[in-house]
Amino acid sequence: MFDAPFEGLGFFAMTATAIFLEAAPFLLLGSFLAALIECFVPPERMQRLFPKRAVPGVLAGLFAGLFLPVCECGIVPIVRRMLQKGVPPASAMTYMLAAPIVNPVVMASTYTAFQGDWFMMAARTAMGAITALGMGLALSRLSAQDILLHPAGPGPACACGCGHDHGPTDATDATGATGAGSETAPTGAPSGAKARIAAVFSHTAGEFLDMGGMLILGSLFAAAFKTLTPSTMLTLFETDPLLSIMAMMLLAILLSLCSEADAFVAASFTTFPASAKLAFLALGPMLDIKLAIMFQAVFTRRVVTALLIVPPVMVFALSYALSLFGP
């Protein structure tokens, strides 16, 4: 593709570095906000936000994703704890799928990655919201016992690298107090406040480093694709919406990028149509390799099956319809 090998290597390095540096601040901000929520907002307090009826419940779950943003790497343990503490399944499952997409940090990163393109930001948010609402309504008739594999058992360690369950009511909470069933440790003690602050920074660092590694991998892959892919193959992706959408959906599952940073990787695929990029951006935060593993450790088989099938089908249908009728 290039006359000189070093010219191609320089283009590869420049592209990968640019993608990572643009995305890293949003990943750090998202990690910090997620740490604040997980250390200071117990799921018990969230119960008051969610009505019991299905339609108001899924809407409440959707808006909770806007005001309580959490990256997908830590959302599954949080939702498990919410279900155990009585949050209606319709609200909890909607929140699980919506929170990594419908939140201010992801909106800002998408807007920045696509150079102020309001359509890409709005379309990504809408596709994520529609899919989350559909799944929430579909699971609204189930109880927590129907959804959770072990309703009263210990949760899995989170996938963000901090090595603990995000539920603050576990045997050891964010303040270091022990005893299952205690919502928070005694407040007012200076050591407790310091421990919570230390937990926030520790969790932020762990999540940023872990997800930063995935971001580096995604940046390298995107740069390699742009550097090495023959122009004939790029033309095929440009002219075939079905092929480009399916390819980007598969890529979203395999790369397992954090939702605060994936828009910069998607934007680097400049030859792909907008519908394919939106399929990548909508599906990745709802289904990837790490999420599929956590689903199987937390939810029952039929719920896992629904989570593995319904979001990809809905995202594909919405993306293909956009390629036919959208701008």
GROMACS .gro file of C-alpha atoms in nm:
model
  327
    1MET     CA    1   0.000   0.000   0.000
    2PHE     CA    2   0.292   0.232   0.071
    3ASP     CA    3   0.606   0.280  -0.137
    4ALA     CA    4   0.830   0.254   0.167
    5PRO     CA    5   0.770   0.022   0.463
    6PHE     CA    6   0.872   0.290   0.710
    7GLU     CA    7   0.611   0.526   0.571
    8GLY     CA    8   0.342   0.267   0.638
    9LEU     CA    9   0.479   0.202   0.989
   10GLY     CA   10   0.478   0.574   1.065
   11PHE     CA   11   0.117   0.608   0.948
   12PHE     CA   12   0.018   0.310   1.164
   13ALA     CA   13   0.187   0.452   1.475
   14MET     CA   14   0.046   0.801   1.420
   15THR     CA   15  -0.309   0.671   1.373
   16ALA     CA   16  -0.302   0.439   1.677
   17THR     CA   17  -0.157   0.710   1.900
   18ALA     CA   18  -0.410   0.970   1.787
   19ILE     CA   19  -0.706   0.738   1.857
   20PHE     CA   20  -0.579   0.653   2.206
   21LEU     CA   21  -0.494   1.010   2.308
   22GLU     CA   22  -0.834   1.140   2.195
   23ALA     CA   23  -1.024   0.870   2.384
   24ALA     CA   24  -0.819   0.847   2.706
   25PRO     CA   25  -0.962   1.160   2.882
   26PHE     CA   26  -1.318   1.034   2.837
   27LEU     CA   27  -1.222   0.689   2.962
   28LEU     CA   28  -1.063   0.844   3.273
   29LEU     CA   29  -1.369   1.064   3.339
   30GLY     CA   30  -1.604   0.770   3.297
   31SER     CA   31  -1.396   0.555   3.529
   32PHE     CA   32  -1.404   0.827   3.797
   33LEU     CA   33  -1.781   0.878   3.775
   34ALA     CA   34  -1.843   0.504   3.789
   35ALA     CA   35  -1.623   0.478   4.098
   36LEU     CA   36  -1.813   0.758   4.271
   37ILE     CA   37  -2.147   0.590   4.208
   38GLU     CA   38  -2.032   0.245   4.309
   39CYS     CA   39  -1.870   0.366   4.631
   40PHE     CA   40  -2.127   0.624   4.745
   41VAL     CA   41  -2.465   0.519   4.600
   42PRO     CA   42  -2.585   0.188   4.749
   43PRO     CA   43  -2.840   0.000   4.536
   44GLU     CA   44  -3.084   0.012   4.830
   45ARG     CA   45  -3.122   0.384   4.776
   46MET     CA   46  -3.195   0.325   4.408
   47GLN     CA   47  -3.510   0.128   4.492
   48ARG     CA   48  -3.700   0.448   4.559
   49LEU     CA   49  -3.640   0.558   4.200
   50PHE     CA   50  -3.809   0.265   4.030
   51PRO     CA   51  -4.188   0.208   4.012
   52LYS     CA   52  -4.329  -0.144   4.007
   53ARG     CA   53  -4.534  -0.116   3.685
   54ALA     CA   54  -4.363  -0.226   3.363
   55VAL     CA   55  -4.384   0.084   3.142
   56PRO     CA   56  -4.299   0.342   3.412
   57GLY     CA   57  -4.034   0.099   3.537
   58VAL     CA   58  -3.847   0.071   3.207
   59LEU     CA   59  -3.864   0.448   3.160
   60ALA     CA   60  -3.721   0.495   3.509
   61GLY     CA   61  -3.444   0.248   3.427
   62LEU     CA   62  -3.365   0.441   3.109
   63PHE     CA   63  -3.344   0.778   3.286
   64ALA     CA   64  -3.138   0.621   3.566
   65GLY     CA   65  -2.879   0.544   3.299
   66LEU     CA   66  -2.868   0.914   3.218
   67PHE     CA   67  -2.817   1.031   3.576
   68LEU     CA   68  -2.627   0.730   3.718
   69PRO     CA   69  -2.373   0.651   3.443
   70VAL     CA   70  -2.176   0.329   3.481
   71CYS     CA   71  -1.943   0.164   3.230
   72GLU     CA   72  -2.048  -0.180   3.106
   73CYS     CA   73  -1.746  -0.338   3.273
   74GLY     CA   74  -1.907  -0.292   3.616
   75ILE     CA   75  -2.278  -0.282   3.539
   76VAL     CA   76  -2.361  -0.653   3.578
   77PRO     CA   77  -2.265  -0.686   3.948
   78ILE     CA   78  -2.451  -0.361   4.023
   79VAL     CA   79  -2.768  -0.485   3.854
   80ARG     CA   80  -2.741  -0.816   4.035
   81ARG     CA   81  -2.733  -0.632   4.367
   82MET     CA   82  -3.026  -0.412   4.261
   83LEU     CA   83  -3.236  -0.719   4.182
   84GLN     CA   84  -3.145  -0.878   4.514
   85LYS     CA   85  -3.257  -0.563   4.697
   86GLY     CA   86  -3.599  -0.552   4.532
   87VAL     CA   87  -3.555  -0.325   4.229
   88PRO     CA   88  -3.814  -0.439   3.967
   89PRO     CA   89  -3.659  -0.652   3.688
   90ALA     CA   90  -3.797  -0.427   3.415
   91SER     CA   91  -3.611  -0.128   3.560
   92ALA     CA   92  -3.291  -0.316   3.647
   93MET     CA   93  -3.249  -0.485   3.308
   94THR     CA   94  -3.329  -0.164   3.119
   95TYR     CA   95  -3.073   0.019   3.331
   96MET     CA   96  -2.811  -0.251   3.266
   97LEU     CA   97  -2.832  -0.209   2.888
   98ALA     CA   98  -2.894   0.166   2.880
   99ALA     CA   99  -2.647   0.302   3.136
  100PRO     CA  100  -2.329   0.241   2.928
  101ILE     CA  101  -2.482   0.429   2.631
  102VAL     CA  102  -2.737   0.680   2.757
  103ASN     CA  103  -2.510   0.888   2.976
  104PRO     CA  104  -2.343   1.230   2.942
  105VAL     CA  105  -1.985   1.101   2.922
  106VAL     CA  106  -2.059   0.867   2.631
  107MET     CA  107  -2.264   1.135   2.455
  108ALA     CA  108  -1.977   1.381   2.489
  109SER     CA  109  -1.718   1.131   2.368
  110THR     CA  110  -1.933   1.038   2.067
  111TYR     CA  111  -1.989   1.403   1.981
  112THR     CA  112  -1.615   1.473   2.005
  113ALA     CA  113  -1.506   1.161   1.815
  114PHE     CA  114  -1.732   1.246   1.521
  115GLN     CA  115  -1.625   1.611   1.518
  116GLY     CA  116  -1.950   1.766   1.637
  117ASP     CA  117  -2.187   1.538   1.446
  118TRP     CA  118  -2.513   1.565   1.642
  119PHE     CA  119  -2.678   1.297   1.430
  120MET     CA  120  -2.427   1.028   1.524
  121MET     CA  121  -2.459   1.113   1.893
  122ALA     CA  122  -2.840   1.120   1.884
  123ALA     CA  123  -2.871   0.807   1.670
  124ARG     CA  124  -2.641   0.608   1.899
  125THR     CA  125  -2.836   0.718   2.206
  126ALA     CA  126  -3.168   0.638   2.041
  127MET     CA  127  -3.060   0.293   1.924
  128GLY     CA  128  -2.932   0.205   2.269
  129ALA     CA  129  -3.248   0.337   2.435
  130ILE     CA  130  -3.484   0.150   2.202
  131THR     CA  131  -3.298  -0.178   2.251
  132ALA     CA  132  -3.282  -0.136   2.629
  133LEU     CA  133  -3.652  -0.052   2.651
  134GLY     CA  134  -3.742  -0.355   2.438
  135MET     CA  135  -3.541  -0.591   2.656
  136GLY     CA  136  -3.678  -0.437   2.975
  137LEU     CA  137  -4.037  -0.485   2.861
  138ALA     CA  138  -3.967  -0.839   2.742
  139LEU     CA  139  -3.830  -0.936   3.086
  140SER     CA  140  -4.080  -0.733   3.291
  141ARG     CA  141  -4.300  -1.037   3.371
  142LEU     CA  142  -4.010  -1.226   3.528
  143SER     CA  143  -3.917  -1.209   3.894
  144ALA     CA  144  -3.569  -1.170   4.037
  145GLN     CA  145  -3.567  -1.546   4.107
  146ASP     CA  146  -3.640  -1.611   3.738
  147ILE     CA  147  -3.355  -1.384   3.629
  148LEU     CA  148  -3.072  -1.449   3.875
  149LEU     CA  149  -2.882  -1.774   3.863
  150HIS     CA  150  -2.805  -1.757   4.237
  151PRO     CA  151  -3.048  -1.501   4.387
  152ALA     CA  152  -2.880  -1.501   4.730
  153GLY     CA  153  -2.530  -1.608   4.637
  154PRO     CA  154  -2.209  -1.409   4.609
  155GLY     CA  155  -2.161  -1.206   4.295
  156PRO     CA  156  -1.872  -1.238   4.052
  157ALA     CA  157  -1.576  -1.009   4.062
  158CYS     CA  158  -1.618  -0.715   3.832
  159ALA     CA  159  -1.453  -0.709   3.491
  160CYS     CA  160  -1.290  -0.370   3.535
  161GLY     CA  161  -0.973  -0.487   3.702
  162CYS     CA  162  -1.041  -0.385   4.062
  163GLY     CA  163  -1.102  -0.745   4.164
  164HIS     CA  164  -1.415  -0.703   4.379
  165ASP     CA  165  -1.791  -0.710   4.353
  166HIS     CA  166  -1.932  -0.364   4.292
  167GLY     CA  167  -2.224  -0.419   4.527
  168PRO     CA  168  -2.148  -0.213   4.840
  169THR     CA  169  -2.340  -0.456   5.063
  170ASP     CA  170  -2.101  -0.745   5.028
  171ALA     CA  171  -1.891  -0.882   5.311
  172THR     CA  172  -1.655  -0.589   5.277
  173ASP     CA  173  -1.789  -0.261   5.153
  174ALA     CA  174  -1.615   0.046   5.020
  175THR     CA  175  -1.536   0.174   5.366
  176GLY     CA  176  -1.380  -0.148   5.487
  177ALA     CA  177  -1.667  -0.242   5.723
  178THR     CA  178  -1.752  -0.610   5.733
  179GLY     CA  179  -2.075  -0.797   5.773
  180ALA     CA  180  -2.312  -0.910   5.497
  181GLY     CA  181  -2.632  -0.717   5.481
  182SER     CA  182  -2.498  -0.387   5.612
  183GLU     CA  183  -2.576  -0.114   5.364
  184THR     CA  184  -2.290   0.112   5.460
  185ALA     CA  185  -2.026   0.132   5.724
  186PRO     CA  186  -2.072   0.363   6.023
  187THR     CA  187  -2.047   0.721   5.910
  188GLY     CA  188  -1.884   1.011   6.086
  189ALA     CA  189  -1.551   0.842   6.153
  190PRO     CA  190  -1.268   1.017   5.967
  191SER     CA  191  -1.108   0.683   5.883
  192GLY     CA  192  -1.429   0.573   5.706
  193ALA     CA  193  -1.440   0.885   5.490
  194LYS     CA  194  -1.073   0.848   5.402
  195ALA     CA  195  -1.126   0.483   5.315
  196ARG     CA  196  -1.411   0.572   5.081
  197ILE     CA  197  -1.205   0.837   4.905
  198ALA     CA  198  -0.917   0.592   4.873
  199ALA     CA  199  -1.159   0.332   4.732
  200VAL     CA  200  -1.279   0.580   4.468
  201PHE     CA  201  -0.928   0.655   4.346
  202SER     CA  202  -0.825   0.291   4.366
  203HIS     CA  203  -1.125   0.182   4.163
  204THR     CA  204  -1.074   0.463   3.912
  205ALA     CA  205  -0.711   0.364   3.859
  206GLY     CA  206  -0.791  -0.006   3.830
  207GLU     CA  207  -1.072   0.044   3.581
  208PHE     CA  208  -0.878   0.296   3.373
  209LEU     CA  209  -0.572   0.072   3.350
  210ASP     CA  210  -0.775  -0.237   3.266
  211MET     CA  211  -0.998  -0.069   3.009
  212GLY     CA  212  -0.703   0.135   2.885
  213GLY     CA  213  -0.541  -0.190   2.776
  214MET     CA  214  -0.851  -0.277   2.577
  215LEU     CA  215  -0.849   0.072   2.427
  216ILE     CA  216  -0.487   0.030   2.319
  217LEU     CA  217  -0.579  -0.301   2.155
  218GLY     CA  218  -0.871  -0.140   1.975
  219SER     CA  219  -0.655   0.153   1.861
  220LEU     CA  220  -0.391  -0.081   1.724
  221PHE     CA  221  -0.651  -0.290   1.543
  222ALA     CA  222  -0.818   0.014   1.389
  223ALA     CA  223  -0.483   0.156   1.280
  224ALA     CA  224  -0.375  -0.178   1.133
  225PHE     CA  225  -0.702  -0.204   0.944
  226LYS     CA  226  -0.658   0.140   0.792
  227THR     CA  227  -0.294   0.071   0.707
  228LEU     CA  228  -0.312  -0.283   0.569
  229THR     CA  229  -0.660  -0.329   0.420
  230PRO     CA  230  -0.654  -0.331   0.038
  231SER     CA  231  -0.857  -0.063  -0.134
  232THR     CA  232  -1.069  -0.328  -0.310
  233MET     CA  233  -1.190  -0.463   0.024
  234LEU     CA  234  -1.262  -0.115   0.152
  235THR     CA  235  -1.474  -0.054  -0.156
  236LEU     CA  236  -1.671  -0.370  -0.079
  237PHE     CA  237  -1.746  -0.249   0.273
  238GLU     CA  238  -1.842   0.094   0.143
  239THR     CA  239  -2.096  -0.040  -0.106
  240ASP     CA  240  -2.251  -0.329   0.089
  241PRO     CA  241  -2.447  -0.211   0.396
  242LEU     CA  242  -2.528  -0.563   0.514
  243LEU     CA  243  -2.166  -0.674   0.508
  244SER     CA  244  -2.037  -0.358   0.675
  245ILE     CA  245  -2.299  -0.371   0.953
  246MET     CA  246  -2.232  -0.738   1.030
  247ALA     CA  247  -1.856  -0.683   1.025
  248MET     CA  248  -1.873  -0.391   1.267
  249MET     CA  249  -2.110  -0.576   1.501
  250LEU     CA  250  -1.869  -0.869   1.514
  251LEU     CA  251  -1.582  -0.631   1.574
  252ALA     CA  252  -1.767  -0.466   1.864
  253ILE     CA  253  -1.815  -0.804   2.032
  254LEU     CA  254  -1.453  -0.912   1.985
  255LEU     CA  255  -1.279  -0.588   2.084
  256SER     CA  256  -1.479  -0.541   2.408
  257LEU     CA  257  -1.402  -0.168   2.424
  258CYS     CA  258  -1.524   0.061   2.699
  259SER     CA  259  -1.824   0.271   2.595
  260GLU     CA  260  -1.653   0.594   2.700
  261ALA     CA  261  -1.384   0.541   2.437
  262ASP     CA  262  -1.523   0.319   2.161
  263ALA     CA  263  -1.651   0.611   1.953
  264PHE     CA  264  -1.296   0.714   1.865
  265VAL     CA  265  -1.224   0.366   1.729
  266ALA     CA  266  -1.550   0.365   1.532
  267ALA     CA  267  -1.482   0.710   1.388
  268SER     CA  268  -1.145   0.591   1.258
  269PHE     CA  269  -1.322   0.354   1.015
  270THR     CA  270  -1.382   0.641   0.777
  271THR     CA  271  -1.471   0.422   0.478
  272PHE     CA  272  -1.758   0.247   0.655
  273PRO     CA  273  -2.112   0.388   0.630
  274ALA     CA  274  -2.267   0.561   0.930
  275SER     CA  275  -2.512   0.273   0.983
  276ALA     CA  276  -2.223   0.029   1.035
  277LYS     CA  277  -2.048   0.262   1.280
  278LEU     CA  278  -2.372   0.301   1.474
  279ALA     CA  279  -2.413  -0.077   1.488
  280PHE     CA  280  -2.066  -0.095   1.643
  281LEU     CA  281  -2.144   0.182   1.892
  282ALA     CA  282  -2.486   0.049   1.994
  283LEU     CA  283  -2.403  -0.321   2.030
  284GLY     CA  284  -2.062  -0.307   2.199
  285PRO     CA  285  -2.180  -0.163   2.533
  286MET     CA  286  -2.464  -0.420   2.548
  287LEU     CA  287  -2.282  -0.734   2.433
  288ASP     CA  288  -1.915  -0.823   2.408
  289ILE     CA  289  -1.690  -1.105   2.521
  290LYS     CA  290  -1.650  -0.993   2.882
  291LEU     CA  291  -2.021  -0.922   2.918
  292ALA     CA  292  -2.117  -1.261   2.774
  293ILE     CA  293  -1.898  -1.432   3.037
  294MET     CA  294  -2.051  -1.228   3.319
  295PHE     CA  295  -2.405  -1.289   3.193
  296GLN     CA  296  -2.352  -1.664   3.224
  297ALA     CA  297  -2.220  -1.626   3.579
  298VAL     CA  298  -2.513  -1.411   3.700
  299PHE     CA  299  -2.830  -1.482   3.501
  300THR     CA  300  -3.037  -1.791   3.424
  301ARG     CA  301  -3.003  -1.968   3.091
  302ARG     CA  302  -3.312  -1.824   2.926
  303VAL     CA  303  -3.218  -1.470   3.029
  304VAL     CA  304  -2.865  -1.521   2.897
  305THR     CA  305  -3.008  -1.653   2.571
  306ALA     CA  306  -3.227  -1.345   2.539
  307LEU     CA  307  -2.934  -1.113   2.612
  308LEU     CA  308  -2.719  -1.288   2.351
  309ILE     CA  309  -2.984  -1.284   2.078
  310VAL     CA  310  -3.224  -0.993   2.116
  311PRO     CA  311  -2.981  -0.696   2.131
  312PRO     CA  312  -2.785  -0.803   1.818
  313VAL     CA  313  -3.108  -0.862   1.626
  314MET     CA  314  -3.254  -0.527   1.728
  315VAL     CA  315  -2.933  -0.337   1.659
  316PHE     CA  316  -2.897  -0.502   1.318
  317ALA     CA  317  -3.258  -0.422   1.226
  318LEU     CA  318  -3.226  -0.059   1.338
  319SER     CA  319  -2.892  -0.013   1.161
  320TYR     CA  320  -3.011  -0.167   0.837
  321ALA     CA  321  -3.330   0.042   0.844
  322LEU     CA  322  -3.111   0.348   0.893
  323SER     CA  323  -2.900   0.252   0.593
  324LEU     CA  324  -3.216   0.232   0.381
  325PHE     CA  325  -3.414   0.530   0.505
  326GLY     CA  326  -3.177   0.742   0.710
  327PRO     CA  327  -2.973   1.044   0.602
   0.00000   0.00000   0.00000
